[in-house]
Short mmCIF file of C-alpha atoms in Angstrom, two decimals:
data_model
loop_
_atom_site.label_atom_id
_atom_site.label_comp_id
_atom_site.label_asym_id
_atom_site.label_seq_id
_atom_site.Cartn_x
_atom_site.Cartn_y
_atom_site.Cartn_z
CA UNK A 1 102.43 46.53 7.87
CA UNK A 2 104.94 44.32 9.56
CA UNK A 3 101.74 42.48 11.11
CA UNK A 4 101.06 42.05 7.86
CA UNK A 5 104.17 40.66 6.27
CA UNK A 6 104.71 38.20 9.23
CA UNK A 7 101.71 37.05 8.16
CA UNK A 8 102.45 36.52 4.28
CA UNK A 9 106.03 34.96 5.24
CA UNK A 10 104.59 32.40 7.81
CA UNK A 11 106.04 34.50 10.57
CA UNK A 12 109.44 34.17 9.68
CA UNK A 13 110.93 37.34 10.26
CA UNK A 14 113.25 37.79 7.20
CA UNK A 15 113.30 40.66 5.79
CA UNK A 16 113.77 40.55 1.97
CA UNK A 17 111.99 40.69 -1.28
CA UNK A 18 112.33 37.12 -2.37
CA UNK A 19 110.26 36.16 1.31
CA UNK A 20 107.97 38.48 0.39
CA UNK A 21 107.71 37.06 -2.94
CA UNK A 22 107.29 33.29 -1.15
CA UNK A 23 104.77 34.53 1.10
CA UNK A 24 102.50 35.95 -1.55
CA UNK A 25 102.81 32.39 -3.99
CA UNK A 26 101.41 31.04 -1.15
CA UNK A 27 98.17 32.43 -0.04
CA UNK A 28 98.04 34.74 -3.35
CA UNK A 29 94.32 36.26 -2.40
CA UNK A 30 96.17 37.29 1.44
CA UNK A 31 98.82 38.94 -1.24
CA UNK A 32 96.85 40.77 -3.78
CA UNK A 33 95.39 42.16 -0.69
CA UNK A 34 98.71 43.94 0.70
CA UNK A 35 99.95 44.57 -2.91
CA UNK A 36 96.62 47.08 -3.36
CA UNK A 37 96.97 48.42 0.14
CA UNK A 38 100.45 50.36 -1.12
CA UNK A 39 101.79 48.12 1.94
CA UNK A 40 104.29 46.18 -0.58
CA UNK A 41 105.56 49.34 -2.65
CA UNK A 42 105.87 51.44 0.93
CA UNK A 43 108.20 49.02 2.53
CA UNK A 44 110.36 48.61 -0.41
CA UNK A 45 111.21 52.08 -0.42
CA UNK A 46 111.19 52.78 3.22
CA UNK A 47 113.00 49.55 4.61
CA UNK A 48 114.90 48.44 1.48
CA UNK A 49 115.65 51.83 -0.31
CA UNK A 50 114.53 50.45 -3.74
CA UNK A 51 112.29 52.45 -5.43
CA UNK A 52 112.49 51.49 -8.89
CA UNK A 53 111.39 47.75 -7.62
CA UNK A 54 108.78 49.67 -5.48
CA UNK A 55 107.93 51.80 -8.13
CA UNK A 56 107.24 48.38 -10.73
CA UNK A 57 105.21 46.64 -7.73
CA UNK A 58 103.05 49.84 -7.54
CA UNK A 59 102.43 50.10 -10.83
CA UNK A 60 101.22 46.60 -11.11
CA UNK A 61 98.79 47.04 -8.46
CA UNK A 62 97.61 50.25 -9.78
CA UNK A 63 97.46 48.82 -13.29
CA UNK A 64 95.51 45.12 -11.90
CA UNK A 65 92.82 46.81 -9.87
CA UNK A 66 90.16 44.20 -8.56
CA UNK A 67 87.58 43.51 -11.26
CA UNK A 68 84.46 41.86 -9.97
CA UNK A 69 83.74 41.17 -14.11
CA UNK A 70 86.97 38.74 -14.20
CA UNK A 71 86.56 36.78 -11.54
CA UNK A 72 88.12 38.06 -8.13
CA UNK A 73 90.31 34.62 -7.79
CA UNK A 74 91.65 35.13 -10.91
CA UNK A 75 92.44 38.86 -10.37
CA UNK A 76 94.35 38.02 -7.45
CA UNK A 77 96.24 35.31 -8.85
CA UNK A 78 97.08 37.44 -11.77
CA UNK A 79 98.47 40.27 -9.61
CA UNK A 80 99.96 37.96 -7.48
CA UNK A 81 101.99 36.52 -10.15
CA UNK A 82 103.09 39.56 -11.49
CA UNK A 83 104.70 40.65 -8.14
CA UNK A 84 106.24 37.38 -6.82
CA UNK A 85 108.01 37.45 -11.25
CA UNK A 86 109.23 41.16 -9.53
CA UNK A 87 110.24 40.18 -6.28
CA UNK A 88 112.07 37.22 -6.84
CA UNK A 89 112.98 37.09 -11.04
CA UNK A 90 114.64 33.41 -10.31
CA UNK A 91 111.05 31.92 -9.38
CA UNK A 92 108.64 29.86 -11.10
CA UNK A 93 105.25 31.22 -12.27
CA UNK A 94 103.16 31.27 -9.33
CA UNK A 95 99.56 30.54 -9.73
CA UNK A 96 96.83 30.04 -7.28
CA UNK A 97 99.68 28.19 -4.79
CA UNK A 98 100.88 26.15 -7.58
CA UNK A 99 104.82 27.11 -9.33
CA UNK A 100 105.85 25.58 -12.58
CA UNK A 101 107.71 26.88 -15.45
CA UNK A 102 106.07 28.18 -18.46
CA UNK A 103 107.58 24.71 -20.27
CA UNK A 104 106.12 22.10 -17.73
CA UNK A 105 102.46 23.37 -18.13
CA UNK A 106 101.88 20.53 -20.53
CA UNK A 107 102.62 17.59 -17.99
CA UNK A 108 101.39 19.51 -15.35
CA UNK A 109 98.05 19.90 -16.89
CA UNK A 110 98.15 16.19 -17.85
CA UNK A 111 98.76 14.70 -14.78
CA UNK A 112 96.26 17.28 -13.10
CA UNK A 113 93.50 14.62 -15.00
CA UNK A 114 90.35 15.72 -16.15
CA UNK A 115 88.61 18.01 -13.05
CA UNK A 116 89.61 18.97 -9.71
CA UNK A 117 91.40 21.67 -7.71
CA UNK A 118 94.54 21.32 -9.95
CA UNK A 119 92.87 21.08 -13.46
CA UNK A 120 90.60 23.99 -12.46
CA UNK A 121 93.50 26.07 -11.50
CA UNK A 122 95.61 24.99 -15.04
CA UNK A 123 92.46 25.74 -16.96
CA UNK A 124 92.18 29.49 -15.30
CA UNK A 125 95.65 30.07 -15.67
CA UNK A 126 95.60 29.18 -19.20
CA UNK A 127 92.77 31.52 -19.94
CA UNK A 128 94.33 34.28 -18.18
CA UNK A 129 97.27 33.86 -20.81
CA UNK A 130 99.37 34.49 -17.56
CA UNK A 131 102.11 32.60 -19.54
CA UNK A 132 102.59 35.46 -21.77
CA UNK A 133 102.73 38.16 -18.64
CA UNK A 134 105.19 35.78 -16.96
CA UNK A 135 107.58 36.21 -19.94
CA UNK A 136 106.98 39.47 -20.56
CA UNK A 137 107.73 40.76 -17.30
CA UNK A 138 110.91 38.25 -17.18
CA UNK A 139 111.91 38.37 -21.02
CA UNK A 140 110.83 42.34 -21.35
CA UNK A 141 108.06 42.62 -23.90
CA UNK A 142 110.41 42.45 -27.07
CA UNK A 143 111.39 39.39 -26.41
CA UNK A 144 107.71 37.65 -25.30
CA UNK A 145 106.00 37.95 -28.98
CA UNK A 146 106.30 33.94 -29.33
CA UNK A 147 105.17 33.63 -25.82
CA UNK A 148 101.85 35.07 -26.83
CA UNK A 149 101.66 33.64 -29.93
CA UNK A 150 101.45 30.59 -28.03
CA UNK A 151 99.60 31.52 -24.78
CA UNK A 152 96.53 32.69 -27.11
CA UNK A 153 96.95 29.31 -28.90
CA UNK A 154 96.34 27.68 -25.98
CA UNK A 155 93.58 30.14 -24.42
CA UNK A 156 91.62 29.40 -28.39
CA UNK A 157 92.07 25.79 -28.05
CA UNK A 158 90.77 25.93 -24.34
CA UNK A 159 87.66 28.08 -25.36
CA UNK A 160 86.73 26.20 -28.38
CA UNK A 161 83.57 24.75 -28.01
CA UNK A 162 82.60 20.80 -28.73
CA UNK A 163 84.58 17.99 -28.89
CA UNK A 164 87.97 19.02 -30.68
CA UNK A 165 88.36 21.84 -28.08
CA UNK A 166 88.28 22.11 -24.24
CA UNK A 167 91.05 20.88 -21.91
CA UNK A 168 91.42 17.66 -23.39
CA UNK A 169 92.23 19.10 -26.82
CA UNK A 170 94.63 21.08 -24.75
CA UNK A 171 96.74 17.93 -23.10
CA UNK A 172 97.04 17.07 -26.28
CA UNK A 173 98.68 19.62 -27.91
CA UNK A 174 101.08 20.43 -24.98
CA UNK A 175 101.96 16.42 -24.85
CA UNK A 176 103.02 15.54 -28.04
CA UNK A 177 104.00 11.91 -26.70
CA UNK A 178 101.02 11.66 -24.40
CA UNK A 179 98.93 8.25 -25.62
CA UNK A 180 94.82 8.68 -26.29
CA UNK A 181 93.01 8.19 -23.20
CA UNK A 182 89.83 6.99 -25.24
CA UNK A 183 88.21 4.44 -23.82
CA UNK A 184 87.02 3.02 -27.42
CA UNK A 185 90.93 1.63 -27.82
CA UNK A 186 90.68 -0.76 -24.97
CA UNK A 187 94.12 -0.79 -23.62
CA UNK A 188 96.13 0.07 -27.02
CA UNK A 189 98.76 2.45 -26.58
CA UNK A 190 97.88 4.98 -29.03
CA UNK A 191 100.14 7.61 -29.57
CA UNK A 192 100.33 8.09 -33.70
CA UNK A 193 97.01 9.22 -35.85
CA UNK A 194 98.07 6.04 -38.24
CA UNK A 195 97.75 3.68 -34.53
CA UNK A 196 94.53 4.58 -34.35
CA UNK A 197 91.77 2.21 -36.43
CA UNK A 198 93.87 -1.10 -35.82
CA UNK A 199 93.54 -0.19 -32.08
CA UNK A 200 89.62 0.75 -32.89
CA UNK A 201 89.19 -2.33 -34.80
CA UNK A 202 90.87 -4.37 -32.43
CA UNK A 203 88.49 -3.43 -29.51
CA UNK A 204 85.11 -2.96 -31.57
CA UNK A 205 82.80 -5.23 -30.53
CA UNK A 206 80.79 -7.97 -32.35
CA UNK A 207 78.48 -6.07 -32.75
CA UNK A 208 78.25 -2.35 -31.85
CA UNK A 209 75.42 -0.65 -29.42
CA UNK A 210 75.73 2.79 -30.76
CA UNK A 211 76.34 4.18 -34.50
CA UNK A 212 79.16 6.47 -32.78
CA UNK A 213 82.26 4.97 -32.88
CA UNK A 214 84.39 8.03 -31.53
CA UNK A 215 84.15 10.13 -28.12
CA UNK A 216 85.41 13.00 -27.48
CA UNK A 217 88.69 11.75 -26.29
CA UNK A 218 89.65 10.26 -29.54
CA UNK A 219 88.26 13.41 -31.83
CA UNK A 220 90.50 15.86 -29.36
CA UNK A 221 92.94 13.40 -29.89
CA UNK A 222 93.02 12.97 -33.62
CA UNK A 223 91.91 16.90 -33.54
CA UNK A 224 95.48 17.97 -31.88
CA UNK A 225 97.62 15.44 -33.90
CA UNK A 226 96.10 15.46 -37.99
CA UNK A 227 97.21 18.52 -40.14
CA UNK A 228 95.41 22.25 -39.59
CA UNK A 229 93.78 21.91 -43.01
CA UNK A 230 91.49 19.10 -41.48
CA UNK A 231 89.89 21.52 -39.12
CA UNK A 232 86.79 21.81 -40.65
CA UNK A 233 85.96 18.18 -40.64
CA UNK A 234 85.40 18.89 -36.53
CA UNK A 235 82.91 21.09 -36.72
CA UNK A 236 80.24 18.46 -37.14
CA UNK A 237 81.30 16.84 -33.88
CA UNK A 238 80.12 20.54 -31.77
CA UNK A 239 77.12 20.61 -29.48
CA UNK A 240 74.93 22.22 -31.69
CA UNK A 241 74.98 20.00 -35.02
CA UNK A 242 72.50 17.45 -35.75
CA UNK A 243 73.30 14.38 -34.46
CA UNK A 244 72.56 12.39 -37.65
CA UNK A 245 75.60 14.12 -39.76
CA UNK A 246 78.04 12.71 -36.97
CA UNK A 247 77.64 9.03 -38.36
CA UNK A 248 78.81 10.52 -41.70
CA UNK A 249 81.06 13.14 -40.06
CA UNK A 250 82.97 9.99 -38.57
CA UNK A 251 83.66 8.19 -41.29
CA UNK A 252 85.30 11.40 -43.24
CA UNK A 253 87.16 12.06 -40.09
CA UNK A 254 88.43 8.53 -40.14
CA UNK A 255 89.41 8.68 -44.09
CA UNK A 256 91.68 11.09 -43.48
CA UNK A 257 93.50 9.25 -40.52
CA UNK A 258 96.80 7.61 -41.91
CA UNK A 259 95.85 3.77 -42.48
CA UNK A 260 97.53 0.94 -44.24
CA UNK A 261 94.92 -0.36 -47.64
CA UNK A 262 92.34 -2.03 -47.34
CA UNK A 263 91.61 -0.73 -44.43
CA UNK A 264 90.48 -2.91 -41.06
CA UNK A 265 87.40 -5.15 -42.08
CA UNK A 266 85.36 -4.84 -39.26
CA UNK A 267 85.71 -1.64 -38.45
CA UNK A 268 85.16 -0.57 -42.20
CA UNK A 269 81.57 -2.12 -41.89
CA UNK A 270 80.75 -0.76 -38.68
CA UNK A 271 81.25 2.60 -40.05
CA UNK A 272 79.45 2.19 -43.02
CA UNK A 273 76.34 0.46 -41.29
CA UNK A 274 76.73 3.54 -38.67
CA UNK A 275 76.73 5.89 -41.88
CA UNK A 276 74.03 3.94 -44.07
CA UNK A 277 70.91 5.85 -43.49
CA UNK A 278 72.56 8.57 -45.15
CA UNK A 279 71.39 6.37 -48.11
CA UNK A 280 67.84 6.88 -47.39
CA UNK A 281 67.76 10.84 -47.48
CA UNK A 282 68.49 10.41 -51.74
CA UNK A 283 65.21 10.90 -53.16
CA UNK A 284 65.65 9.45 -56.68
CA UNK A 285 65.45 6.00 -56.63
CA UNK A 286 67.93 5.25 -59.44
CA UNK A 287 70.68 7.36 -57.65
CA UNK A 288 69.80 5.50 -54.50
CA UNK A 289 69.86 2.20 -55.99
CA UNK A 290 73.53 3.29 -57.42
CA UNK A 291 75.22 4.58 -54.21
CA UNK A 292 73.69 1.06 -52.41
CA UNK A 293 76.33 -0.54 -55.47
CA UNK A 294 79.04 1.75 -55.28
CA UNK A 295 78.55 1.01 -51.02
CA UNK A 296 78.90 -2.53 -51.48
CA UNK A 297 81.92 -2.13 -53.89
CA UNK A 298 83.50 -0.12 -51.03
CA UNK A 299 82.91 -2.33 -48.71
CA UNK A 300 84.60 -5.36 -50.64
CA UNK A 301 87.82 -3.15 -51.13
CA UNK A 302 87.81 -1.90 -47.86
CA UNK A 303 88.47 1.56 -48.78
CA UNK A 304 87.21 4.20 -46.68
CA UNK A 305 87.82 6.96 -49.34
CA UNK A 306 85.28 5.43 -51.53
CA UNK A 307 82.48 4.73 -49.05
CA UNK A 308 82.72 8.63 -48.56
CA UNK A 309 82.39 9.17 -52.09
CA UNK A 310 79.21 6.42 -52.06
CA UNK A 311 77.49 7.95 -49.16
CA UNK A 312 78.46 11.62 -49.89
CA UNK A 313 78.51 12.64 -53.05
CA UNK A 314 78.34 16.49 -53.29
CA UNK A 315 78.01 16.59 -57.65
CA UNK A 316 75.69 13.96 -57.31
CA UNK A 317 73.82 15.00 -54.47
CA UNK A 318 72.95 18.49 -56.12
CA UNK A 319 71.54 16.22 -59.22
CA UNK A 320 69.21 14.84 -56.78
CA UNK A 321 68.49 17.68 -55.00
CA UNK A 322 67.93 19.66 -58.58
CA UNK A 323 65.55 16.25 -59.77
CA UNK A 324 63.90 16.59 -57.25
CA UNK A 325 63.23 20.12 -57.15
CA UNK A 326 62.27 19.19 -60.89
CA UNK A 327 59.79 16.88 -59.76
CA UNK A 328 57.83 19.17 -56.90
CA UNK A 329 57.84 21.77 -59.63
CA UNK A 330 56.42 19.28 -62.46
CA UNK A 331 53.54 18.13 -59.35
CA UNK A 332 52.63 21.74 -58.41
CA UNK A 333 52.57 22.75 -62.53
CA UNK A 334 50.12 19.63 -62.82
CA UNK A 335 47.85 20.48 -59.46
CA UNK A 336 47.23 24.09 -60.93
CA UNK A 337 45.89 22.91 -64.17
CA UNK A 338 43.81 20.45 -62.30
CA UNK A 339 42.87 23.01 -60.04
CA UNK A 340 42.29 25.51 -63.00
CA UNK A 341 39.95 22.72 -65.16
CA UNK A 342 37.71 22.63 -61.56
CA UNK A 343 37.68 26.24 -61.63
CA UNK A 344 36.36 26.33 -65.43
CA UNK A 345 33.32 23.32 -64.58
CA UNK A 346 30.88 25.35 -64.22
CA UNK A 347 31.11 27.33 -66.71
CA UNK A 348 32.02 25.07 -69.03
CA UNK A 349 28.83 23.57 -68.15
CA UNK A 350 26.58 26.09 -68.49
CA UNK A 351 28.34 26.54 -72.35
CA UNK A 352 27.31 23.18 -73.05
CA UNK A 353 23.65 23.51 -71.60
CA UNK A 354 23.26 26.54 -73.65
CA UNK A 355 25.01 24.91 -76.64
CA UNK A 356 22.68 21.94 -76.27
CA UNK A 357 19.39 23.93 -76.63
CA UNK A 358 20.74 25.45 -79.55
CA UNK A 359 21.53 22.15 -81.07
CA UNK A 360 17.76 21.05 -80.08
CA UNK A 361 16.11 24.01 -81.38
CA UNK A 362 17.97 23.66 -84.99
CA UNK A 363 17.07 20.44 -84.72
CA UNK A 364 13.38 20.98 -83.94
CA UNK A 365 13.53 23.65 -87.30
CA UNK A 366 14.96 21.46 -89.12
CA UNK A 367 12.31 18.47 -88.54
CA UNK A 368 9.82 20.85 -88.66
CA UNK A 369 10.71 22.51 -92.52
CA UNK A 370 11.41 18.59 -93.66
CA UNK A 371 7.91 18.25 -92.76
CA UNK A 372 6.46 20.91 -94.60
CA UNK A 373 8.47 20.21 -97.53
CA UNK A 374 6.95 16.88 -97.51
CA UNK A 375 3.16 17.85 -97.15
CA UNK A 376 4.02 20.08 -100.02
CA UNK A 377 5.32 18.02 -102.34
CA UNK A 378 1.65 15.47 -101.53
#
């Protein structure tokens, strides 16, 4: 055991829980180690006569066993966190060799960038919720409720899937102030929803390579800053929808980003020439030939609310849908009587044969009795 500890504290050879607790934020795996090997919890009560501390260590380690299932790095960090918040209730969360209070996670995470060692570590940590263990074992579990409230915020956010979730959507909402990183705003500093389509217009190009004018940046951006209620309009920027909605998904998005009327000129037609083979999935012609006139209308008045309306149309796409429906049904209705008189040819023939000798043979009488009539009559 005292091998042990000189190991954990560097070989320093002072004797008290708040070393311990260094040693262990340090080289967390070396300490989950001697936390499960009842080493910890034995020399608290035999060296320092504390057993209710022991007895709290102890019950940590018997109540964080290893679990191949989670992950045995974040196991260890977990325990390890929960005994260095025991040891030593003045420190920092300790995770994985990095300290920081529970309130400096969001510039931490930020500054960490995108991937590597540090982001990695922030990312785990976050999914552990070891925010809301931290206060709980510091704040006592009465007084922690908003600390998980907001530590399974942040796990959701992490977990979501496409592009208005993941770690970026994270930075964002722990960094109110921090500016979009997008690379489709040049170098506009961006840090308001309402900054964002005179920055976009300002660095679109002449004339744009791709119909996607956002990234994933911007949509975790605009995702962590615009009202709750607008969380549906995301889903069409996940993995697994069809990349032809997103043109269309874009511009709604952008409609409901806070913009001075009319709205930026060329950006309004790059979204609407991005979004303009929506036109050709109408299948009545008149209805097409209306939404191309209600599209150039928009376009004039630069309003992005009414380019939706031209290119998305939900009353007037279920006339089209139902016309057209009408139509298939009117085609199929006209194939089965066609396919019903074919049928009925040959029968109908035959009739007609058979009626046609009749006709001949009444005929034939006929001729036949004006004949005799006429010999008769000399």
């Amino acid at each position: 055991r005292r091998a042990a500890h000189a190991l954990m504290v560097g070989e320093r050879a002072a004797w008290d829980p708040r070393t311990l607790a260094f040693g262990i934020a340090r080289t967390p795996a070396a300490g989950a180690r001697l936390l499960r090997s009842g080493a910890v919890d034995h020399w608290l009560r035999r060296s320092l006569d504390d057993a209710a501390l022991a007895a709290r260590v102890e019950e940590q380690a018997r109540r964080h066993p290893a679990d191949a299932a989670a992950g045995p790095a974040r196991d260890d960090a977990l325990l390890a966190m929960r005994a260095v918040a025991l040891l030593d209730p003045q420190a920092p969360l300790c995770w994985g060799g990095i300290a920081l209070w529970p309130d400096g996670l969001g510039p931490a995470r930020a500054a960490a960038g995108a991937d590597g060692p540090a982001a990695a570590l922030l990312d785990e940590l976050v999914a552990a919720e070891a925010t809301a263990a931290f206060a709980a074992l510091r704040d006592g579990p009465d007084d922690s409720a908003a600390a998980r409230r907001q530590a399974r915020l942040q796990r959701d956010l992490l977990r979501r899937r496409g592009w208005s979730g993941g770690a970026a959507r994270l930075c964002y909402a722990l960094n109110p102030l921090l500016p979009c990183r997008s690379a489709r705003l040049g170098d506009a500093l961006v840090v308001r929803p309402a900054e964002v389509l005179p920055a976009l217009d300002a660095a679109l190009p002449a004339a744009p390579a791709a119909p996607f004018l956002l990234d994933a940046e911007l949509v975790a951006f605009l995702a962590a800053r615009l009202p709750d209620r607008l969380e549906p309009l995301f889903a069409a920027f996940a993995p697994d929808q069809p990349p032809e909605r997103q043109p269309l998904a874009q511009l709604r998005l952008l409609a409901q980003v806070p913009h001075r009327a009319p709205a930026p000129p060329r950006l309004t037609a790059a979204l609407a020439e991005a979004a303009r083979p929506a036109l050709d999935t109408w299948r009545s012609r008149t209805l097409r030939e209306q939404r191309q006139a209600l599209l150039a209308e928009a376009l004039a008045a630069g309003d992005f609310d009414r380019l939706v309306a031209a290119l998305d149309d939900p009353a007037a796409r279920q006339a089209d849908r139902a016309g057209w429906q009408a139509a298939i049904a009117e085609a199929a209705r006209i194939d089965a009587a066609l396919a019903a008189l074919d049928d009925a040819a040959p029968a109908r023939a035959a009739s007609l044969r058979a009626l046609g000798r009749e006709v001949a043979a009444s005929l034939a009488l006929a001729a036949l009795a004006a004949s005799a009539v006429a010999a008769a009559l000399g």
